[in-house]
PDB file of N, CA and C in Angstrom:
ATOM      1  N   UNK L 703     132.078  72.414 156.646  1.00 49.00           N
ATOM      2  CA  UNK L 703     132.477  73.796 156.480  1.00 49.00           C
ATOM      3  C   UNK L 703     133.911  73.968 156.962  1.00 49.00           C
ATOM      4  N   UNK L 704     134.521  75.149 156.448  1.00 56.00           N
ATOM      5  CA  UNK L 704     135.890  75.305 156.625  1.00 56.00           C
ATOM      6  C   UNK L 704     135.647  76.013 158.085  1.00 56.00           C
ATOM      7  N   UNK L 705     137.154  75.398 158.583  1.00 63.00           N
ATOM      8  CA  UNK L 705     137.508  75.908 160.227  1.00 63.00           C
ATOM      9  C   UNK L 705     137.896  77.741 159.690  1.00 63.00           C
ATOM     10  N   UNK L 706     137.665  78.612 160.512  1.00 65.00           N
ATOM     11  CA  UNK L 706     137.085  80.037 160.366  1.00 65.00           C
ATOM     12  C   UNK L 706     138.157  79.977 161.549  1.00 65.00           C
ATOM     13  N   UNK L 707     139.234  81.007 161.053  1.00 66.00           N
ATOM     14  CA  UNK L 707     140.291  81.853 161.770  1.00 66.00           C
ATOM     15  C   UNK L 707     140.280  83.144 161.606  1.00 66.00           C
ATOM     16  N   UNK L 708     140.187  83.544 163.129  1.00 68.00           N
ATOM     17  CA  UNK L 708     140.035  85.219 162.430  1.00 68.00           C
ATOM     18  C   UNK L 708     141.528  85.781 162.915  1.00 68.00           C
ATOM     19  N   UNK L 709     142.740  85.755 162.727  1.00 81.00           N
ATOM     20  CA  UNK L 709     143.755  86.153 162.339  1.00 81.00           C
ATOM     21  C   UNK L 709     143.680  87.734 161.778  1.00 81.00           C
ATOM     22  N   UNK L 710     143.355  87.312 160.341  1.00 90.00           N
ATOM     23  CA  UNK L 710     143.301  88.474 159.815  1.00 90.00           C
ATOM     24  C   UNK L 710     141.929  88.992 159.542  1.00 90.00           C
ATOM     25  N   UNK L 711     141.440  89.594 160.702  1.00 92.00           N
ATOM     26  CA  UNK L 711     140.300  89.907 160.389  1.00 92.00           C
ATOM     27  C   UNK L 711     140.264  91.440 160.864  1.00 92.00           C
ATOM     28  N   UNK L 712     139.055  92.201 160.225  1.00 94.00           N
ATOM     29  CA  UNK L 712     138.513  93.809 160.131  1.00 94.00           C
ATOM     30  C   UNK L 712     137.269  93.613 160.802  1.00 94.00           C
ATOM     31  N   UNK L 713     137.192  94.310 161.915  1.00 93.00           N
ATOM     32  CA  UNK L 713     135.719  94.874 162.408  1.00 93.00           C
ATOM     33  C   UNK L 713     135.006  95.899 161.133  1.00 93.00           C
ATOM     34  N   UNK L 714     133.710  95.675 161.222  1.00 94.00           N
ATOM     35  CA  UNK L 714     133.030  96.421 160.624  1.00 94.00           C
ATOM     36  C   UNK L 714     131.753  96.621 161.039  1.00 94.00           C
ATOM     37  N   UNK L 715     131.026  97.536 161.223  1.00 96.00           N
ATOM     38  CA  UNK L 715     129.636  98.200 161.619  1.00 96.00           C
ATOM     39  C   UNK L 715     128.502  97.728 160.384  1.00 96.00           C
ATOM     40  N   UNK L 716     127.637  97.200 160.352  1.00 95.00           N
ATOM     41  CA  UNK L 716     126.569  96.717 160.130  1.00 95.00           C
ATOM     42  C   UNK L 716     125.148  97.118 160.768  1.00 95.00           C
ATOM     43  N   UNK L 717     124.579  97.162 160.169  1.00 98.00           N
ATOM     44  CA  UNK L 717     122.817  98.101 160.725  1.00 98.00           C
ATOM     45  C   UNK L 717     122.032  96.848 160.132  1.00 98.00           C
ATOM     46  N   UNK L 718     121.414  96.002 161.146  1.00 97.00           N
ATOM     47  CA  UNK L 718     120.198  95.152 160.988  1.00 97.00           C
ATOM     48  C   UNK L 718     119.004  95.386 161.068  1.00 97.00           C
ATOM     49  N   UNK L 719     117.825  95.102 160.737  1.00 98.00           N
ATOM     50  CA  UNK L 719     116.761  95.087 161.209  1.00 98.00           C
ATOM     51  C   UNK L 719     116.208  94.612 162.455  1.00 98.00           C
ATOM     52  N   UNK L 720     115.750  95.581 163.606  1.00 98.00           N
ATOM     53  CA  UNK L 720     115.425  94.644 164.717  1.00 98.00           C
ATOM     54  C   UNK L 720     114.763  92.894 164.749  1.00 98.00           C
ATOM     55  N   UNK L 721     113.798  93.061 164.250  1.00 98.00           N
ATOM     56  CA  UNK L 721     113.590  91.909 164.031  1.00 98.00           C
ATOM     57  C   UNK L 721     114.395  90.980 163.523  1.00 98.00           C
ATOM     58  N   UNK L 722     115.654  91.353 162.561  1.00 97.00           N
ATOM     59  CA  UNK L 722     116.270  90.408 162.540  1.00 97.00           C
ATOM     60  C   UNK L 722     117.520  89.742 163.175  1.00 97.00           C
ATOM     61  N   UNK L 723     117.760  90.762 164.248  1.00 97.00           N
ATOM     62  CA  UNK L 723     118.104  90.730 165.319  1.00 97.00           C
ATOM     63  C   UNK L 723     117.607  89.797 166.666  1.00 97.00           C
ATOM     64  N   UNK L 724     115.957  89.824 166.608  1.00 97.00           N
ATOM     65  CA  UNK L 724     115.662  89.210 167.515  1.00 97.00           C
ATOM     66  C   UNK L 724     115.532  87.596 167.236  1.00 97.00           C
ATOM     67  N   UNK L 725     115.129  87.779 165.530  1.00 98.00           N
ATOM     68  CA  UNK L 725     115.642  86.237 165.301  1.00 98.00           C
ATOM     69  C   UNK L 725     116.791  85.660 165.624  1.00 98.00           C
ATOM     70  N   UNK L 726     118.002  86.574 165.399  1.00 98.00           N
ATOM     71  CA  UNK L 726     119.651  85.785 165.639  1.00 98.00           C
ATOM     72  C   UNK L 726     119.764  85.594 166.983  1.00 98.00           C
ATOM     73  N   UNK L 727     119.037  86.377 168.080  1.00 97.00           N
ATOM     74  CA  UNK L 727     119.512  86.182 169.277  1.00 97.00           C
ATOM     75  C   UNK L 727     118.579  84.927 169.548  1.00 97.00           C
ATOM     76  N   UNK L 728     117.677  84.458 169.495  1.00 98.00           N
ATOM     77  CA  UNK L 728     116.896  82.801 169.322  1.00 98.00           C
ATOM     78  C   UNK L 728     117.504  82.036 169.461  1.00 98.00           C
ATOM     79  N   UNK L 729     118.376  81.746 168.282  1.00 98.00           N
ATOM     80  CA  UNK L 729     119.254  80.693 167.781  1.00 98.00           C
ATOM     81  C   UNK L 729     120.969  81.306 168.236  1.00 98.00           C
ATOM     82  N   UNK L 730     121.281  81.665 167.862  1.00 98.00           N
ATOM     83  CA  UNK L 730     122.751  82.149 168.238  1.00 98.00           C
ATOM     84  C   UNK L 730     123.440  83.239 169.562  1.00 98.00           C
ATOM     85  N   UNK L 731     123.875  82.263 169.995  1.00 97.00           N
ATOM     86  CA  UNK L 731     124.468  82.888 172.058  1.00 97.00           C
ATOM     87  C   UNK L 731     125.141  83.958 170.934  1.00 97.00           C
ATOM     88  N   UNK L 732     125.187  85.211 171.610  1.00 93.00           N
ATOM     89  CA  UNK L 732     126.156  86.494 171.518  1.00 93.00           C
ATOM     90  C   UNK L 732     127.791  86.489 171.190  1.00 93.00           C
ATOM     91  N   UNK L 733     128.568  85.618 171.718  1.00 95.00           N
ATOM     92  CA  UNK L 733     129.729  85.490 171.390  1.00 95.00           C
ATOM     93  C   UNK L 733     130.010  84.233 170.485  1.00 95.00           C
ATOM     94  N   UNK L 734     128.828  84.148 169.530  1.00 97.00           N
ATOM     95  CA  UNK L 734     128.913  82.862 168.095  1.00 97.00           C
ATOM     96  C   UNK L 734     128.336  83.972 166.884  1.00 97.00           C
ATOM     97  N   UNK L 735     128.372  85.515 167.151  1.00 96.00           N
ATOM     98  CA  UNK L 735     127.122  86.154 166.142  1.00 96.00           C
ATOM     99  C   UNK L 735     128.401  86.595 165.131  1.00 96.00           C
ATOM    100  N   UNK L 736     129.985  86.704 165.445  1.00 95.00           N
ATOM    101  CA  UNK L 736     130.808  87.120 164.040  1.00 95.00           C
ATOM    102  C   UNK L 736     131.322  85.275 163.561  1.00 95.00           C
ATOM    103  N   UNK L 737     131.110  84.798 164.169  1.00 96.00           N
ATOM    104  CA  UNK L 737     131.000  83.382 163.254  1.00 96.00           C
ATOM    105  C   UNK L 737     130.116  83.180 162.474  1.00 96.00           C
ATOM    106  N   UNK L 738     128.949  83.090 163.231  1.00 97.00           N
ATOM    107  CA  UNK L 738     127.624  82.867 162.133  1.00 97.00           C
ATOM    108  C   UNK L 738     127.635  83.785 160.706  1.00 97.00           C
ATOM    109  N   UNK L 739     127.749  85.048 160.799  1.00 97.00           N
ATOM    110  CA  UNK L 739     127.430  86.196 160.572  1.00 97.00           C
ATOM    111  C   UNK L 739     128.415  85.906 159.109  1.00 97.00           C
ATOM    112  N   UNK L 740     129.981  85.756 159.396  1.00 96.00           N
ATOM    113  CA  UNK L 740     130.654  84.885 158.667  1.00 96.00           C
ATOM    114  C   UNK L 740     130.574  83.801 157.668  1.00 96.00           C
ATOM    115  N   UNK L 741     130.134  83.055 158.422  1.00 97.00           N
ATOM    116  CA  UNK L 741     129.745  81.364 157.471  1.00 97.00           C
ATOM    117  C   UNK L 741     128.165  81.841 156.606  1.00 97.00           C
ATOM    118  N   UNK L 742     127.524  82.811 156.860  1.00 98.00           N
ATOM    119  CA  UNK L 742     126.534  83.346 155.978  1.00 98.00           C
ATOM    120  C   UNK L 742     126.671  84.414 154.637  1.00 98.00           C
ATOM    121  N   UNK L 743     127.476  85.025 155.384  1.00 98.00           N
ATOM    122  CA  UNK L 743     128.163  85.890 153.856  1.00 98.00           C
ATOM    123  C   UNK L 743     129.023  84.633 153.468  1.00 98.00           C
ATOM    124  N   UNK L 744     129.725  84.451 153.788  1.00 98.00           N
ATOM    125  CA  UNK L 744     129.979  83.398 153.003  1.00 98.00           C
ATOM    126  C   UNK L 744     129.734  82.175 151.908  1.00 98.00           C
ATOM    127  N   UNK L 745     128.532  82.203 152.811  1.00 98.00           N
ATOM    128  CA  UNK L 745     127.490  80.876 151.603  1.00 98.00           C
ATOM    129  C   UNK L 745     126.954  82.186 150.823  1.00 98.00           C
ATOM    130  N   UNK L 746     126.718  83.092 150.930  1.00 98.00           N
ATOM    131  CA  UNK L 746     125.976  84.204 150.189  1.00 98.00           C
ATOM    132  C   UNK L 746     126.916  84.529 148.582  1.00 98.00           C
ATOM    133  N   UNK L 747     128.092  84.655 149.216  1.00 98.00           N
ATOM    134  CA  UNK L 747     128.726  84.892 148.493  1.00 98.00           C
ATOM    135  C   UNK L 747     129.386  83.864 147.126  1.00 98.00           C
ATOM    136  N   UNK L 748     129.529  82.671 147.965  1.00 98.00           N
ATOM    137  CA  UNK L 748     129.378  81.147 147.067  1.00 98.00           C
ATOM    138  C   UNK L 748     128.604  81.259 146.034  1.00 98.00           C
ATOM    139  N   UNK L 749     127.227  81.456 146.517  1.00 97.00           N
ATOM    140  CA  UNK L 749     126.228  81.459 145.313  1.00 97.00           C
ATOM    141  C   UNK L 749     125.951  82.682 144.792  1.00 97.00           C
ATOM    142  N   UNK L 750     126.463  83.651 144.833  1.00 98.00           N
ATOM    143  CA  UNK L 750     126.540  84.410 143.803  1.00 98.00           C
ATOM    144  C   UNK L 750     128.152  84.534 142.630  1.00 98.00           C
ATOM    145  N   UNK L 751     129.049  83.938 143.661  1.00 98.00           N
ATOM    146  CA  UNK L 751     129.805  83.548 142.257  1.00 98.00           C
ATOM    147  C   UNK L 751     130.342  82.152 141.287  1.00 98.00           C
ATOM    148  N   UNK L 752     128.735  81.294 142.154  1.00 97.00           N
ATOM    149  CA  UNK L 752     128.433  80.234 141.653  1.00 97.00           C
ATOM    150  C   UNK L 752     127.243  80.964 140.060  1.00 97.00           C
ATOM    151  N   UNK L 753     126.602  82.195 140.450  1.00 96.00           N
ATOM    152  CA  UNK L 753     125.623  82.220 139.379  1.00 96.00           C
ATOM    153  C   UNK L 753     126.744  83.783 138.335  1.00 96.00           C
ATOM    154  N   UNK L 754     127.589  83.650 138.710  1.00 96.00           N
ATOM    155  CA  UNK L 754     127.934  84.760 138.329  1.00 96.00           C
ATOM    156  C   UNK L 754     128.850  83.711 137.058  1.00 96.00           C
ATOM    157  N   UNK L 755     129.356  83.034 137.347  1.00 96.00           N
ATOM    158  CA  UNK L 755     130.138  81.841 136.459  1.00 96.00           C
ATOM    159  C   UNK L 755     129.581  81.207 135.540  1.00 96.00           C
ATOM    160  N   UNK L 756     128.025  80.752 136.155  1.00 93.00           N
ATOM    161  CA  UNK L 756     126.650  80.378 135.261  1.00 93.00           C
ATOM    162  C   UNK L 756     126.861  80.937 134.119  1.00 93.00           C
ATOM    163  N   UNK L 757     126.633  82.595 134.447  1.00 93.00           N
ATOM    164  CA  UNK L 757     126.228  83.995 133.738  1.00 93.00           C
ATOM    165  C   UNK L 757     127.383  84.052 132.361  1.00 93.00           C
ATOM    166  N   UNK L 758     128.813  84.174 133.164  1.00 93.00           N
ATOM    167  CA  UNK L 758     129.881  84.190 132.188  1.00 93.00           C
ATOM    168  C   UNK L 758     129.577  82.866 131.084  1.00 93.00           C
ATOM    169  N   UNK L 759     129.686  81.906 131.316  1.00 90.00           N
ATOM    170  CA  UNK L 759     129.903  80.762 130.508  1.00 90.00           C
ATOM    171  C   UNK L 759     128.283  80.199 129.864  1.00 90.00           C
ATOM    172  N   UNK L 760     126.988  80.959 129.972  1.00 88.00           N
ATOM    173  CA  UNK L 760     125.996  81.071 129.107  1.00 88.00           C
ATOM    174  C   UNK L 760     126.377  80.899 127.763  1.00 88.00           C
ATOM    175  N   UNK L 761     126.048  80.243 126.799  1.00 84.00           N
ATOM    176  CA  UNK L 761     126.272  80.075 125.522  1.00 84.00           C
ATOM    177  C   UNK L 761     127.471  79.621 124.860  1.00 84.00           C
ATOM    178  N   UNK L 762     128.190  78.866 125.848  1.00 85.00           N
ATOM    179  CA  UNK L 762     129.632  78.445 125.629  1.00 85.00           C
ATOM    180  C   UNK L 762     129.825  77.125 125.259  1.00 85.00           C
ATOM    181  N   UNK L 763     128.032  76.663 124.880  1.00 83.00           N
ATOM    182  CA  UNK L 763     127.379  75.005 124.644  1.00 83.00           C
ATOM    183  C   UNK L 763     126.835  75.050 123.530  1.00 83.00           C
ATOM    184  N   UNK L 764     127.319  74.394 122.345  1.00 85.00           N
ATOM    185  CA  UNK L 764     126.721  74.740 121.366  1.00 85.00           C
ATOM    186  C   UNK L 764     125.865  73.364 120.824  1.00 85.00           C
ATOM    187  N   UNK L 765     125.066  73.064 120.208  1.00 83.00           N
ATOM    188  CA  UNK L 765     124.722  71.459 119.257  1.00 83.00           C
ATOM    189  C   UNK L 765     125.615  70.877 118.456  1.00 83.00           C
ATOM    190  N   UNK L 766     126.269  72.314 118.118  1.00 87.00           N
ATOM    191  CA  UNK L 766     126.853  72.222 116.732  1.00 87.00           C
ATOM    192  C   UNK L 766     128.334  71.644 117.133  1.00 87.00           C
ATOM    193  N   UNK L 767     129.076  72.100 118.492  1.00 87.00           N
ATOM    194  CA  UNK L 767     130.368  71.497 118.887  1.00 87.00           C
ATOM    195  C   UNK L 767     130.183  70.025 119.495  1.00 87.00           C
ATOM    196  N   UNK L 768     129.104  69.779 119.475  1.00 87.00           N
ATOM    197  CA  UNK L 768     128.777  68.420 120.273  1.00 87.00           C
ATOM    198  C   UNK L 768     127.961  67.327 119.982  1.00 87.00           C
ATOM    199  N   UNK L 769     127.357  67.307 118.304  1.00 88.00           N
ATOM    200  CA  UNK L 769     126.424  66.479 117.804  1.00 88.00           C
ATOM    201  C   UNK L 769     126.103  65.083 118.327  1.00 88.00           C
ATOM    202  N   UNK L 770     127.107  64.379 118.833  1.00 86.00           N
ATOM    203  CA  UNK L 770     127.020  63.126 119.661  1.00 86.00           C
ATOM    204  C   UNK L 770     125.980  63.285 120.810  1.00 86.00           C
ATOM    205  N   UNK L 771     125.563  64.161 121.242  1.00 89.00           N
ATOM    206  CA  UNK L 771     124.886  65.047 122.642  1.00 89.00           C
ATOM    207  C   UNK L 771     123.444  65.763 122.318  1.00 89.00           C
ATOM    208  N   UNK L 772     122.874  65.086 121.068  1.00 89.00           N
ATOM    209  CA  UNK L 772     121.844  66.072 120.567  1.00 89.00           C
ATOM    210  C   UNK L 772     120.566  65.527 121.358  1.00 89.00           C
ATOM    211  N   UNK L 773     120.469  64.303 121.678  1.00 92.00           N
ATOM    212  CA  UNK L 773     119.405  63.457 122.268  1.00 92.00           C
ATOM    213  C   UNK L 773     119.397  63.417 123.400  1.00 92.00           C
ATOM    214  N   UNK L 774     118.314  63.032 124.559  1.00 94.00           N
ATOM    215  CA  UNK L 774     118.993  62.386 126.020  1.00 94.00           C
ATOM    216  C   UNK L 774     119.040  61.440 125.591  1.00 94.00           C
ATOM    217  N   UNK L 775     118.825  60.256 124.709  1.00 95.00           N
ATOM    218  CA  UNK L 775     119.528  58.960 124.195  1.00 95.00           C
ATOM    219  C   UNK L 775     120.945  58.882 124.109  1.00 95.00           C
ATOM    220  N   UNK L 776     121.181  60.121 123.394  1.00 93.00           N
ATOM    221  CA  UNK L 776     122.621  60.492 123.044  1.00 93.00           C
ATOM    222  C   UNK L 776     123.695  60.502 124.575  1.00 93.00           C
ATOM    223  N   UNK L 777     122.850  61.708 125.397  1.00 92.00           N
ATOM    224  CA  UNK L 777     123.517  62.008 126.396  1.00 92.00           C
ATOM    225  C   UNK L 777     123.655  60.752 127.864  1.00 92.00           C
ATOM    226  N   UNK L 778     122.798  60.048 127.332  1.00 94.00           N
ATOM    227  CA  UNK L 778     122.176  58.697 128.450  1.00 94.00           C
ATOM    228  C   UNK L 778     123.414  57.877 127.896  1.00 94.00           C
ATOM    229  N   UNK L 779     123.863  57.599 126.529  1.00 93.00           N
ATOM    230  CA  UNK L 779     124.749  56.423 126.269  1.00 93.00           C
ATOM    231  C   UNK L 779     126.205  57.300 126.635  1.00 93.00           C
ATOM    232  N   UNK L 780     126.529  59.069 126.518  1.00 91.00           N
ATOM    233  CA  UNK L 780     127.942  59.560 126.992  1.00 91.00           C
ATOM    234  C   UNK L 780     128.049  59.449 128.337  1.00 91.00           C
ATOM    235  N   UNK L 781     126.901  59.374 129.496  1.00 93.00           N
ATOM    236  CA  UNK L 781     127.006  59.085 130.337  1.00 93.00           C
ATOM    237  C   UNK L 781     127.437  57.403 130.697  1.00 93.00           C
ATOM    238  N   UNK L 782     126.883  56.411 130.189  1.00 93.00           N
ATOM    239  CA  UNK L 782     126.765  55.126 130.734  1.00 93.00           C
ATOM    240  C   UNK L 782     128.262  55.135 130.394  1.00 93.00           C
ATOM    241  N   UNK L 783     128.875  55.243 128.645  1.00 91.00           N
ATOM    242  CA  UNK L 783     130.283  55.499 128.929  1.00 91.00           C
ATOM    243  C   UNK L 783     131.339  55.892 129.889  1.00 91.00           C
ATOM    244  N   UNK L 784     130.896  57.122 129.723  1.00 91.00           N
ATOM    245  CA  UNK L 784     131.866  57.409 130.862  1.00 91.00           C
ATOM    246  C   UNK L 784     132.256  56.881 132.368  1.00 91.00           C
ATOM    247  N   UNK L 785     130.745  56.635 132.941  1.00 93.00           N
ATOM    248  CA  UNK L 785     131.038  55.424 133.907  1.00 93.00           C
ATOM    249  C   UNK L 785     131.565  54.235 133.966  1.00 93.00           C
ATOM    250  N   UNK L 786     131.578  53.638 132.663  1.00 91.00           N
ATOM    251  CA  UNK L 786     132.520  52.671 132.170  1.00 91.00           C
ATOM    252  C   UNK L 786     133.996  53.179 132.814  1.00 91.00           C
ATOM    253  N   UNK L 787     134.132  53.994 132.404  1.00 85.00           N
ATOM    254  CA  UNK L 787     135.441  54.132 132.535  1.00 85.00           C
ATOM    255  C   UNK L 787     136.082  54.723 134.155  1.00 85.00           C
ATOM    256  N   UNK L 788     135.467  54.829 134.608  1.00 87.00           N
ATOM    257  CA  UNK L 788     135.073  55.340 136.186  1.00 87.00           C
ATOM    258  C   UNK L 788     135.466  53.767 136.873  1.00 87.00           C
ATOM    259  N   UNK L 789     135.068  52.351 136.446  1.00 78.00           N
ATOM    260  CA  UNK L 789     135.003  51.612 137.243  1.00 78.00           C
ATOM    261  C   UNK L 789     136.215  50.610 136.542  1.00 78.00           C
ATOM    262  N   UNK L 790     136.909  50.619 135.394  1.00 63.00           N
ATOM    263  CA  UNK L 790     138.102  49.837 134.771  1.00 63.00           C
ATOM    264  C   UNK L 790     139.002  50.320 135.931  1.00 63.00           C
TER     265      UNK L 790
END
């Protein structure tokens, strides 16, 4: 994970659920909770504009642009290729 500088950083107010509160205090000492808190929106946020990219580029695969690719026979021999060329 990336080293986390808070330089430029904004306080902001947040409302948890007790309970999920009493989970964070378990695992995470009090002065690690805007790190954690951090590196979680963070991965949160990863994967939603990991599925958001998914979303955009849906149907951007056609049979028809790629006939070599119609089989996993097909796709098993563009692969073994390409590793060919990975190890020249």
């Amino acid at each position: 994970m990336a080293t986390l500088t808070y330089n430029n950083s904004k306080k902001v107010t947040v409302t948890l659920p007790t309970a999920l509160i009493k989970r964070l205090d378990t695992f995470i000492p009090s002065r690690q909770r805007s790190r954690f808190v951090t590196l979680a929106i963070q991965e949160q946020l990863a994967l939603l504009e990991q599925m958001a990219a998914l979303e955009e580029s849906a149907g951007s695969w056609t049979e028809e642009a790629h006939p070599e690719m119609k089989t996993p026979d097909d796709i098993e021999q563009w692969l073994q290729d390409l590793r060919k060329g990975w190890a020249a």
